[in-house]
Amino acid sequence: MDITVQWIKTSWTKQSRGGEAAARRNAAPVGFSLPQVPSGFIHFVQMSERDGFEPLSSQKDLRRIGVSLRDEGDRLRVLARVEPLFGLPPRPRRPPAVRLLPGQWVRWQLNYRFTSALGIRGWSYWLDTFNIAYGPVDWDVFLSEPTALVDERGPVR
């Protein structure tokens, strides 16, 4: 099964909810060119407020991502998992899995808001963007428009 995964995790605090910092956060890319990644690994990009939303690229084990991938013969079934379960916004109704044909790809986005265990620190936020392609792809595939877009971003005020 030929699968290419790019996971982009963007994180911030209340300081980036408005003004110039929010503009930088909102301008953060949702897709990057693909580096060479060994089989069984994904391209992981992390952007955070503390680093000025500069992308930091690395690799992660394919089995450790928050997405269920299942080969259904001629299609790839993709379903993002909501993790962790205690983050907001609530997701009472989730979209169905996406089934990709070879040559297709999906962009799936989920956002979260968290508080510290005792409520001492302020809220923190993160956005997960999963770009997942089925079949052979070019290095710039995730810079184009996806075949399918699943936007599960909700209100996190």
mmCIF file with all atom_site columns, N, CA, C and O in Angstrom, residues 62-112:
data_model
loop_
_atom_site.group_PDB
_atom_site.id
_atom_site.type_symbol
_atom_site.label_atom_id
_atom_site.label_alt_id
_atom_site.label_comp_id
_atom_site.label_asym_id
_atom_site.label_entity_id
_atom_site.label_seq_id
_atom_site.pdbx_PDB_ins_code
_atom_site.Cartn_x
_atom_site.Cartn_y
_atom_site.Cartn_z
_atom_site.occupancy
_atom_site.B_iso_or_equiv
_atom_site.pdbx_formal_charge
_atom_site.auth_seq_id
_atom_site.auth_comp_id
_atom_site.auth_asym_id
_atom_site.auth_atom_id
_atom_site.pdbx_PDB_model_num
ATOM 1   N N  . LEU A 1 62  ? 4.683   5.986  11.318 1.00 0.00 ? 62  LEU A N  1
ATOM 2   C CA . LEU A 1 62  ? 3.339   5.984  10.740 1.00 0.00 ? 62  LEU A CA 1
ATOM 3   C C  . LEU A 1 62  ? 2.307   5.424  11.717 1.00 0.00 ? 62  LEU A C  1
ATOM 4   O O  . LEU A 1 62  ? 1.160   5.874  11.749 1.00 0.00 ? 62  LEU A O  1
ATOM 5   N N  . ARG A 1 63  ? 2.702   4.475  12.537 1.00 0.00 ? 63  ARG A N  1
ATOM 6   C CA . ARG A 1 63  ? 1.754   3.849  13.475 1.00 0.00 ? 63  ARG A CA 1
ATOM 7   C C  . ARG A 1 63  ? 1.395   4.754  14.650 1.00 0.00 ? 63  ARG A C  1
ATOM 8   O O  . ARG A 1 63  ? 0.505   4.437  15.415 1.00 0.00 ? 63  ARG A O  1
ATOM 9   N N  . ARG A 1 64  ? 2.072   5.894  14.798 1.00 0.00 ? 64  ARG A N  1
ATOM 10  C CA . ARG A 1 64  ? 1.842   6.775  15.950 1.00 0.00 ? 64  ARG A CA 1
ATOM 11  C C  . ARG A 1 64  ? 1.090   8.056  15.610 1.00 0.00 ? 64  ARG A C  1
ATOM 12  O O  . ARG A 1 64  ? 1.146   9.011  16.360 1.00 0.00 ? 64  ARG A O  1
ATOM 13  N N  . ILE A 1 65  ? 0.401   8.057  14.486 1.00 0.00 ? 65  ILE A N  1
ATOM 14  C CA . ILE A 1 65  ? -0.353  9.254  14.125 1.00 0.00 ? 65  ILE A CA 1
ATOM 15  C C  . ILE A 1 65  ? -1.818  9.067  14.498 1.00 0.00 ? 65  ILE A C  1
ATOM 16  O O  . ILE A 1 65  ? -2.287  7.943  14.662 1.00 0.00 ? 65  ILE A O  1
ATOM 17  N N  . GLY A 1 66  ? -2.545  10.159 14.618 1.00 0.00 ? 66  GLY A N  1
ATOM 18  C CA . GLY A 1 66  ? -3.942  10.120 15.026 1.00 0.00 ? 66  GLY A CA 1
ATOM 19  C C  . GLY A 1 66  ? -4.903  9.913  13.879 1.00 0.00 ? 66  GLY A C  1
ATOM 20  O O  . GLY A 1 66  ? -5.924  10.596 13.792 1.00 0.00 ? 66  GLY A O  1
ATOM 21  N N  . VAL A 1 67  ? -4.572  8.986  12.989 1.00 0.00 ? 67  VAL A N  1
ATOM 22  C CA . VAL A 1 67  ? -5.419  8.706  11.839 1.00 0.00 ? 67  VAL A CA 1
ATOM 23  C C  . VAL A 1 67  ? -5.485  7.203  11.637 1.00 0.00 ? 67  VAL A C  1
ATOM 24  O O  . VAL A 1 67  ? -4.474  6.509  11.720 1.00 0.00 ? 67  VAL A O  1
ATOM 25  N N  . SER A 1 68  ? -6.683  6.711  11.373 1.00 0.00 ? 68  SER A N  1
ATOM 26  C CA . SER A 1 68  ? -6.876  5.309  11.025 1.00 0.00 ? 68  SER A CA 1
ATOM 27  C C  . SER A 1 68  ? -6.784  5.186  9.508  1.00 0.00 ? 68  SER A C  1
ATOM 28  O O  . SER A 1 68  ? -7.514  5.865  8.782  1.00 0.00 ? 68  SER A O  1
ATOM 29  N N  . LEU A 1 69  ? -5.890  4.319  9.037  1.00 0.00 ? 69  LEU A N  1
ATOM 30  C CA . LEU A 1 69  ? -5.707  4.075  7.610  1.00 0.00 ? 69  LEU A CA 1
ATOM 31  C C  . LEU A 1 69  ? -5.946  2.587  7.355  1.00 0.00 ? 69  LEU A C  1
ATOM 32  O O  . LEU A 1 69  ? -5.305  1.745  7.985  1.00 0.00 ? 69  LEU A O  1
ATOM 33  N N  . ARG A 1 70  ? -6.871  2.285  6.438  1.00 0.00 ? 70  ARG A N  1
ATOM 34  C CA . ARG A 1 70  ? -7.175  0.881  6.169  1.00 0.00 ? 70  ARG A CA 1
ATOM 35  C C  . ARG A 1 70  ? -7.272  0.644  4.665  1.00 0.00 ? 70  ARG A C  1
ATOM 36  O O  . ARG A 1 70  ? -8.016  1.338  3.967  1.00 0.00 ? 70  ARG A O  1
ATOM 37  N N  . ASP A 1 71  ? -6.532  -0.334 4.194  1.00 0.00 ? 71  ASP A N  1
ATOM 38  C CA . ASP A 1 71  ? -6.570  -0.722 2.790  1.00 0.00 ? 71  ASP A CA 1
ATOM 39  C C  . ASP A 1 71  ? -7.844  -1.520 2.547  1.00 0.00 ? 71  ASP A C  1
ATOM 40  O O  . ASP A 1 71  ? -8.086  -2.531 3.214  1.00 0.00 ? 71  ASP A O  1
ATOM 41  N N  . GLU A 1 72  ? -8.667  -1.055 1.608  1.00 0.00 ? 72  GLU A N  1
ATOM 42  C CA . GLU A 1 72  ? -9.907  -1.755 1.273  1.00 0.00 ? 72  GLU A CA 1
ATOM 43  C C  . GLU A 1 72  ? -9.835  -2.306 -0.149 1.00 0.00 ? 72  GLU A C  1
ATOM 44  O O  . GLU A 1 72  ? -10.820 -2.311 -0.873 1.00 0.00 ? 72  GLU A O  1
ATOM 45  N N  . GLY A 1 73  ? -8.679  -2.761 -0.539 1.00 0.00 ? 73  GLY A N  1
ATOM 46  C CA . GLY A 1 73  ? -8.511  -3.301 -1.880 1.00 0.00 ? 73  GLY A CA 1
ATOM 47  C C  . GLY A 1 73  ? -8.124  -2.221 -2.861 1.00 0.00 ? 73  GLY A C  1
ATOM 48  O O  . GLY A 1 73  ? -6.958  -1.913 -3.031 1.00 0.00 ? 73  GLY A O  1
ATOM 49  N N  . ASP A 1 74  ? -9.117  -1.615 -3.511 1.00 0.00 ? 74  ASP A N  1
ATOM 50  C CA . ASP A 1 74  ? -8.833  -0.572 -4.493 1.00 0.00 ? 74  ASP A CA 1
ATOM 51  C C  . ASP A 1 74  ? -8.919  0.829  -3.903 1.00 0.00 ? 74  ASP A C  1
ATOM 52  O O  . ASP A 1 74  ? -8.724  1.811  -4.595 1.00 0.00 ? 74  ASP A O  1
ATOM 53  N N  . ARG A 1 75  ? -9.220  0.943  -2.614 1.00 0.00 ? 75  ARG A N  1
ATOM 54  C CA . ARG A 1 75  ? -9.356  2.248  -1.954 1.00 0.00 ? 75  ARG A CA 1
ATOM 55  C C  . ARG A 1 75  ? -8.611  2.250  -0.613 1.00 0.00 ? 75  ARG A C  1
ATOM 56  O O  . ARG A 1 75  ? -8.390  1.213  -0.022 1.00 0.00 ? 75  ARG A O  1
ATOM 57  N N  . LEU A 1 76  ? -8.305  3.471  -0.165 1.00 0.00 ? 76  LEU A N  1
ATOM 58  C CA . LEU A 1 76  ? -7.729  3.657  1.163  1.00 0.00 ? 76  LEU A CA 1
ATOM 59  C C  . LEU A 1 76  ? -8.773  4.356  2.019  1.00 0.00 ? 76  LEU A C  1
ATOM 60  O O  . LEU A 1 76  ? -9.252  5.430  1.660  1.00 0.00 ? 76  LEU A O  1
ATOM 61  N N  . ARG A 1 77  ? -9.139  3.750  3.134  1.00 0.00 ? 77  ARG A N  1
ATOM 62  C CA . ARG A 1 77  ? -10.106 4.347  4.061  1.00 0.00 ? 77  ARG A CA 1
ATOM 63  C C  . ARG A 1 77  ? -9.337  5.179  5.077  1.00 0.00 ? 77  ARG A C  1
ATOM 64  O O  . ARG A 1 77  ? -8.429  4.677  5.747  1.00 0.00 ? 77  ARG A O  1
ATOM 65  N N  . VAL A 1 78  ? -9.699  6.468  5.201  1.00 0.00 ? 78  VAL A N  1
ATOM 66  C CA . VAL A 1 78  ? -9.015  7.416  6.087  1.00 0.00 ? 78  VAL A CA 1
ATOM 67  C C  . VAL A 1 78  ? -10.028 7.976  7.070  1.00 0.00 ? 78  VAL A C  1
ATOM 68  O O  . VAL A 1 78  ? -11.084 8.470  6.667  1.00 0.00 ? 78  VAL A O  1
ATOM 69  N N  . LEU A 1 79  ? -9.700  7.900  8.355  1.00 0.00 ? 79  LEU A N  1
ATOM 70  C CA . LEU A 1 79  ? -10.547 8.484  9.397  1.00 0.00 ? 79  LEU A CA 1
ATOM 71  C C  . LEU A 1 79  ? -9.647  9.043  10.493 1.00 0.00 ? 79  LEU A C  1
ATOM 72  O O  . LEU A 1 79  ? -8.905  8.301  11.145 1.00 0.00 ? 79  LEU A O  1
ATOM 73  N N  . ALA A 1 80  ? -9.691  10.358 10.673 1.00 0.00 ? 80  ALA A N  1
ATOM 74  C CA . ALA A 1 80  ? -8.894  10.993 11.731 1.00 0.00 ? 80  ALA A CA 1
ATOM 75  C C  . ALA A 1 80  ? -9.538  10.689 13.077 1.00 0.00 ? 80  ALA A C  1
ATOM 76  O O  . ALA A 1 80  ? -10.762 10.686 13.211 1.00 0.00 ? 80  ALA A O  1
ATOM 77  N N  . ARG A 1 81  ? -8.699  10.421 14.064 1.00 0.00 ? 81  ARG A N  1
ATOM 78  C CA . ARG A 1 81  ? -9.188  10.180 15.422 1.00 0.00 ? 81  ARG A CA 1
ATOM 79  C C  . ARG A 1 81  ? -9.148  11.496 16.191 1.00 0.00 ? 81  ARG A C  1
ATOM 80  O O  . ARG A 1 81  ? -8.266  12.320 15.980 1.00 0.00 ? 81  ARG A O  1
ATOM 81  N N  . VAL A 1 82  ? -10.101 11.669 17.076 1.00 0.00 ? 82  VAL A N  1
ATOM 82  C CA . VAL A 1 82  ? -10.110 12.848 17.940 1.00 0.00 ? 82  VAL A CA 1
ATOM 83  C C  . VAL A 1 82  ? -9.282  12.500 19.162 1.00 0.00 ? 82  VAL A C  1
ATOM 84  O O  . VAL A 1 82  ? -9.632  11.598 19.920 1.00 0.00 ? 82  VAL A O  1
ATOM 85  N N  . GLU A 1 83  ? -8.165  13.212 19.314 1.00 0.00 ? 83  GLU A N  1
ATOM 86  C CA . GLU A 1 83  ? -7.277  12.942 20.431 1.00 0.00 ? 83  GLU A CA 1
ATOM 87  C C  . GLU A 1 83  ? -6.777  14.254 21.000 1.00 0.00 ? 83  GLU A C  1
ATOM 88  O O  . GLU A 1 83  ? -6.420  15.140 20.236 1.00 0.00 ? 83  GLU A O  1
ATOM 89  N N  . PRO A 1 84  ? -6.671  14.388 22.247 1.00 0.00 ? 84  PRO A N  1
ATOM 90  C CA . PRO A 1 84  ? -7.252  13.553 23.293 1.00 0.00 ? 84  PRO A CA 1
ATOM 91  C C  . PRO A 1 84  ? -8.740  13.861 23.446 1.00 0.00 ? 84  PRO A C  1
ATOM 92  O O  . PRO A 1 84  ? -9.226  14.881 22.978 1.00 0.00 ? 84  PRO A O  1
ATOM 93  N N  . LEU A 1 85  ? -9.424  12.988 24.112 1.00 0.00 ? 85  LEU A N  1
ATOM 94  C CA . LEU A 1 85  ? -10.872 13.093 24.200 1.00 0.00 ? 85  LEU A CA 1
ATOM 95  C C  . LEU A 1 85  ? -11.352 14.240 25.081 1.00 0.00 ? 85  LEU A C  1
ATOM 96  O O  . LEU A 1 85  ? -12.501 14.636 24.996 1.00 0.00 ? 85  LEU A O  1
ATOM 97  N N  . PHE A 1 86  ? -10.496 14.797 25.930 1.00 0.00 ? 86  PHE A N  1
ATOM 98  C CA . PHE A 1 86  ? -10.940 15.838 26.845 1.00 0.00 ? 86  PHE A CA 1
ATOM 99  C C  . PHE A 1 86  ? -10.779 17.246 26.280 1.00 0.00 ? 86  PHE A C  1
ATOM 100 O O  . PHE A 1 86  ? -11.115 18.216 26.921 1.00 0.00 ? 86  PHE A O  1
ATOM 101 N N  . GLY A 1 87  ? -10.300 17.404 25.077 1.00 0.00 ? 87  GLY A N  1
ATOM 102 C CA . GLY A 1 87  ? -10.128 18.729 24.481 1.00 0.00 ? 87  GLY A CA 1
ATOM 103 C C  . GLY A 1 87  ? -11.441 19.242 23.903 1.00 0.00 ? 87  GLY A C  1
ATOM 104 O O  . GLY A 1 87  ? -12.351 18.494 23.598 1.00 0.00 ? 87  GLY A O  1
ATOM 105 N N  . LEU A 1 88  ? -11.536 20.556 23.790 1.00 0.00 ? 88  LEU A N  1
ATOM 106 C CA . LEU A 1 88  ? -12.688 21.179 23.142 1.00 0.00 ? 88  LEU A CA 1
ATOM 107 C C  . LEU A 1 88  ? -12.298 21.501 21.702 1.00 0.00 ? 88  LEU A C  1
ATOM 108 O O  . LEU A 1 88  ? -11.131 21.631 21.402 1.00 0.00 ? 88  LEU A O  1
ATOM 109 N N  . PRO A 1 89  ? -13.178 21.687 20.786 1.00 0.00 ? 89  PRO A N  1
ATOM 110 C CA . PRO A 1 89  ? -14.628 21.735 20.930 1.00 0.00 ? 89  PRO A CA 1
ATOM 111 C C  . PRO A 1 89  ? -15.234 20.336 20.974 1.00 0.00 ? 89  PRO A C  1
ATOM 112 O O  . PRO A 1 89  ? -14.615 19.371 20.531 1.00 0.00 ? 89  PRO A O  1
ATOM 113 N N  . PRO A 1 90  ? -16.484 20.247 21.478 1.00 0.00 ? 90  PRO A N  1
ATOM 114 C CA . PRO A 1 90  ? -17.154 18.944 21.462 1.00 0.00 ? 90  PRO A CA 1
ATOM 115 C C  . PRO A 1 90  ? -17.438 18.535 20.013 1.00 0.00 ? 90  PRO A C  1
ATOM 116 O O  . PRO A 1 90  ? -17.646 19.382 19.151 1.00 0.00 ? 90  PRO A O  1
ATOM 117 N N  . ARG A 1 91  ? -17.410 17.254 19.755 1.00 0.00 ? 91  ARG A N  1
ATOM 118 C CA . ARG A 1 91  ? -17.657 16.735 18.407 1.00 0.00 ? 91  ARG A CA 1
ATOM 119 C C  . ARG A 1 91  ? -18.725 15.638 18.472 1.00 0.00 ? 91  ARG A C  1
ATOM 120 O O  . ARG A 1 91  ? -18.426 14.464 18.338 1.00 0.00 ? 91  ARG A O  1
ATOM 121 N N  . PRO A 1 92  ? -19.990 16.050 18.693 1.00 0.00 ? 92  PRO A N  1
ATOM 122 C CA . PRO A 1 92  ? -21.041 15.044 18.826 1.00 0.00 ? 92  PRO A CA 1
ATOM 123 C C  . PRO A 1 92  ? -21.288 14.261 17.540 1.00 0.00 ? 92  PRO A C  1
ATOM 124 O O  . PRO A 1 92  ? -21.654 13.101 17.581 1.00 0.00 ? 92  PRO A O  1
ATOM 125 N N  . ARG A 1 93  ? -21.085 14.903 16.412 1.00 0.00 ? 93  ARG A N  1
ATOM 126 C CA . ARG A 1 93  ? -21.280 14.235 15.126 1.00 0.00 ? 93  ARG A CA 1
ATOM 127 C C  . ARG A 1 93  ? -20.013 14.364 14.308 1.00 0.00 ? 93  ARG A C  1
ATOM 128 O O  . ARG A 1 93  ? -19.609 15.467 13.954 1.00 0.00 ? 93  ARG A O  1
ATOM 129 N N  . ARG A 1 94  ? -19.417 13.249 14.014 1.00 0.00 ? 94  ARG A N  1
ATOM 130 C CA . ARG A 1 94  ? -18.181 13.247 13.239 1.00 0.00 ? 94  ARG A CA 1
ATOM 131 C C  . ARG A 1 94  ? -18.491 12.926 11.788 1.00 0.00 ? 94  ARG A C  1
ATOM 132 O O  . ARG A 1 94  ? -19.417 12.175 11.493 1.00 0.00 ? 94  ARG A O  1
ATOM 133 N N  . PRO A 1 95  ? -17.710 13.461 10.870 1.00 0.00 ? 95  PRO A N  1
ATOM 134 C CA . PRO A 1 95  ? -17.906 13.110 9.462  1.00 0.00 ? 95  PRO A CA 1
ATOM 135 C C  . PRO A 1 95  ? -17.496 11.662 9.217  1.00 0.00 ? 95  PRO A C  1
ATOM 136 O O  . PRO A 1 95  ? -16.714 11.096 9.988  1.00 0.00 ? 95  PRO A O  1
ATOM 137 N N  . PRO A 1 96  ? -18.024 11.071 8.160  1.00 0.00 ? 96  PRO A N  1
ATOM 138 C CA . PRO A 1 96  ? -17.640 9.689  7.855  1.00 0.00 ? 96  PRO A CA 1
ATOM 139 C C  . PRO A 1 96  ? -16.209 9.611  7.339  1.00 0.00 ? 96  PRO A C  1
ATOM 140 O O  . PRO A 1 96  ? -15.606 10.623 6.979  1.00 0.00 ? 96  PRO A O  1
ATOM 141 N N  . ALA A 1 97  ? -15.694 8.403  7.289  1.00 0.00 ? 97  ALA A N  1
ATOM 142 C CA . ALA A 1 97  ? -14.362 8.177  6.729  1.00 0.00 ? 97  ALA A CA 1
ATOM 143 C C  . ALA A 1 97  ? -14.354 8.578  5.259  1.00 0.00 ? 97  ALA A C  1
ATOM 144 O O  . ALA A 1 97  ? -15.380 8.567  4.582  1.00 0.00 ? 97  ALA A O  1
ATOM 145 N N  . VAL A 1 98  ? -13.172 8.943  4.779  1.00 0.00 ? 98  VAL A N  1
ATOM 146 C CA . VAL A 1 98  ? -12.969 9.264  3.368  1.00 0.00 ? 98  VAL A CA 1
ATOM 147 C C  . VAL A 1 98  ? -12.318 8.051  2.724  1.00 0.00 ? 98  VAL A C  1
ATOM 148 O O  . VAL A 1 98  ? -11.400 7.458  3.289  1.00 0.00 ? 98  VAL A O  1
ATOM 149 N N  . ARG A 1 99  ? -12.800 7.696  1.544  1.00 0.00 ? 99  ARG A N  1
ATOM 150 C CA . ARG A 1 99  ? -12.228 6.571  0.810  1.00 0.00 ? 99  ARG A CA 1
ATOM 151 C C  . ARG A 1 99  ? -11.555 7.114  -0.445 1.00 0.00 ? 99  ARG A C  1
ATOM 152 O O  . ARG A 1 99  ? -12.212 7.669  -1.315 1.00 0.00 ? 99  ARG A O  1
ATOM 153 N N  . LEU A 1 100 ? -10.226 6.956  -0.487 1.00 0.00 ? 100 LEU A N  1
ATOM 154 C CA . LEU A 1 100 ? -9.424  7.508  -1.575 1.00 0.00 ? 100 LEU A CA 1
ATOM 155 C C  . LEU A 1 100 ? -9.104  6.448  -2.615 1.00 0.00 ? 100 LEU A C  1
ATOM 156 O O  . LEU A 1 100 ? -8.756  5.318  -2.274 1.00 0.00 ? 100 LEU A O  1
ATOM 157 N N  . LEU A 1 101 ? -9.186  6.842  -3.874 1.00 0.00 ? 101 LEU A N  1
ATOM 158 C CA . LEU A 1 101 ? -8.710  6.026  -4.980 1.00 0.00 ? 101 LEU A CA 1
ATOM 159 C C  . LEU A 1 101 ? -7.245  6.366  -5.212 1.00 0.00 ? 101 LEU A C  1
ATOM 160 O O  . LEU A 1 101 ? -6.786  7.450  -4.811 1.00 0.00 ? 101 LEU A O  1
ATOM 161 N N  . PRO A 1 102 ? -6.479  5.500  -5.867 1.00 0.00 ? 102 PRO A N  1
ATOM 162 C CA . PRO A 1 102 ? -5.089  5.841  -6.167 1.00 0.00 ? 102 PRO A CA 1
ATOM 163 C C  . PRO A 1 102 ? -5.002  7.177  -6.897 1.00 0.00 ? 102 PRO A C  1
ATOM 164 O O  . PRO A 1 102 ? -5.794  7.465  -7.799 1.00 0.00 ? 102 PRO A O  1
ATOM 165 N N  . GLY A 1 103 ? -4.054  8.018  -6.477 1.00 0.00 ? 103 GLY A N  1
ATOM 166 C CA . GLY A 1 103 ? -3.856  9.336  -7.064 1.00 0.00 ? 103 GLY A CA 1
ATOM 167 C C  . GLY A 1 103 ? -4.633  10.441 -6.357 1.00 0.00 ? 103 GLY A C  1
ATOM 168 O O  . GLY A 1 103 ? -4.470  11.608 -6.679 1.00 0.00 ? 103 GLY A O  1
ATOM 169 N N  . GLN A 1 104 ? -5.476  10.095 -5.385 1.00 0.00 ? 104 GLN A N  1
ATOM 170 C CA . GLN A 1 104 ? -6.241  11.099 -4.653 1.00 0.00 ? 104 GLN A CA 1
ATOM 171 C C  . GLN A 1 104 ? -5.616  11.362 -3.291 1.00 0.00 ? 104 GLN A C  1
ATOM 172 O O  . GLN A 1 104 ? -4.870  10.542 -2.774 1.00 0.00 ? 104 GLN A O  1
ATOM 173 N N  . TRP A 1 105 ? -5.977  12.532 -2.724 1.00 0.00 ? 105 TRP A N  1
ATOM 174 C CA . TRP A 1 105 ? -5.499  12.832 -1.365 1.00 0.00 ? 105 TRP A CA 1
ATOM 175 C C  . TRP A 1 105 ? -6.524  13.665 -0.627 1.00 0.00 ? 105 TRP A C  1
ATOM 176 O O  . TRP A 1 105 ? -7.359  14.327 -1.211 1.00 0.00 ? 105 TRP A O  1
ATOM 177 N N  . VAL A 1 106 ? -6.436  13.583 0.712  1.00 0.00 ? 106 VAL A N  1
ATOM 178 C CA . VAL A 1 106 ? -7.366  14.296 1.590  1.00 0.00 ? 106 VAL A CA 1
ATOM 179 C C  . VAL A 1 106 ? -6.583  15.196 2.538  1.00 0.00 ? 106 VAL A C  1
ATOM 180 O O  . VAL A 1 106 ? -5.476  14.852 2.965  1.00 0.00 ? 106 VAL A O  1
ATOM 181 N N  . ARG A 1 107 ? -7.182  16.345 2.846  1.00 0.00 ? 107 ARG A N  1
ATOM 182 C CA . ARG A 1 107 ? -6.682  17.216 3.920  1.00 0.00 ? 107 ARG A CA 1
ATOM 183 C C  . ARG A 1 107 ? -7.749  17.191 5.013  1.00 0.00 ? 107 ARG A C  1
ATOM 184 O O  . ARG A 1 107 ? -8.907  17.518 4.760  1.00 0.00 ? 107 ARG A O  1
ATOM 185 N N  . TRP A 1 108 ? -7.356  16.769 6.221  1.00 0.00 ? 108 TRP A N  1
ATOM 186 C CA . TRP A 1 108 ? -8.286  16.654 7.340  1.00 0.00 ? 108 TRP A CA 1
ATOM 187 C C  . TRP A 1 108 ? -7.778  17.546 8.462  1.00 0.00 ? 108 TRP A C  1
ATOM 188 O O  . TRP A 1 108 ? -6.647  17.396 8.913  1.00 0.00 ? 108 TRP A O  1
ATOM 189 N N  . GLN A 1 109 ? -8.623  18.487 8.935  1.00 0.00 ? 109 GLN A N  1
ATOM 190 C CA . GLN A 1 109 ? -8.196  19.423 9.973  1.00 0.00 ? 109 GLN A CA 1
ATOM 191 C C  . GLN A 1 109 ? -9.085  19.305 11.211 1.00 0.00 ? 109 GLN A C  1
ATOM 192 O O  . GLN A 1 109 ? -10.313 19.234 11.105 1.00 0.00 ? 109 GLN A O  1
ATOM 193 N N  . LEU A 1 110 ? -8.427  19.300 12.375 1.00 0.00 ? 110 LEU A N  1
ATOM 194 C CA . LEU A 1 110 ? -9.094  19.264 13.676 1.00 0.00 ? 110 LEU A CA 1
ATOM 195 C C  . LEU A 1 110 ? -8.417  20.281 14.589 1.00 0.00 ? 110 LEU A C  1
ATOM 196 O O  . LEU A 1 110 ? -7.192  20.382 14.593 1.00 0.00 ? 110 LEU A O  1
ATOM 197 N N  . ASN A 1 111 ? -9.206  21.011 15.372 1.00 0.00 ? 111 ASN A N  1
ATOM 198 C CA . ASN A 1 111 ? -8.608  21.941 16.329 1.00 0.00 ? 111 ASN A CA 1
ATOM 199 C C  . ASN A 1 111 ? -9.038  21.577 17.746 1.00 0.00 ? 111 ASN A C  1
ATOM 200 O O  . ASN A 1 111 ? -10.012 20.865 17.951 1.00 0.00 ? 111 ASN A O  1
ATOM 201 N N  . TYR A 1 112 ? -8.264  22.081 18.715 1.00 0.00 ? 112 TYR A N  1
ATOM 202 C CA . TYR A 1 112 ? -8.483  21.748 20.122 1.00 0.00 ? 112 TYR A CA 1
ATOM 203 C C  . TYR A 1 112 ? -8.184  22.957 21.002 1.00 0.00 ? 112 TYR A C  1
ATOM 204 O O  . TYR A 1 112 ? -7.362  23.799 20.647 1.00 0.00 ? 112 TYR A O  1
#
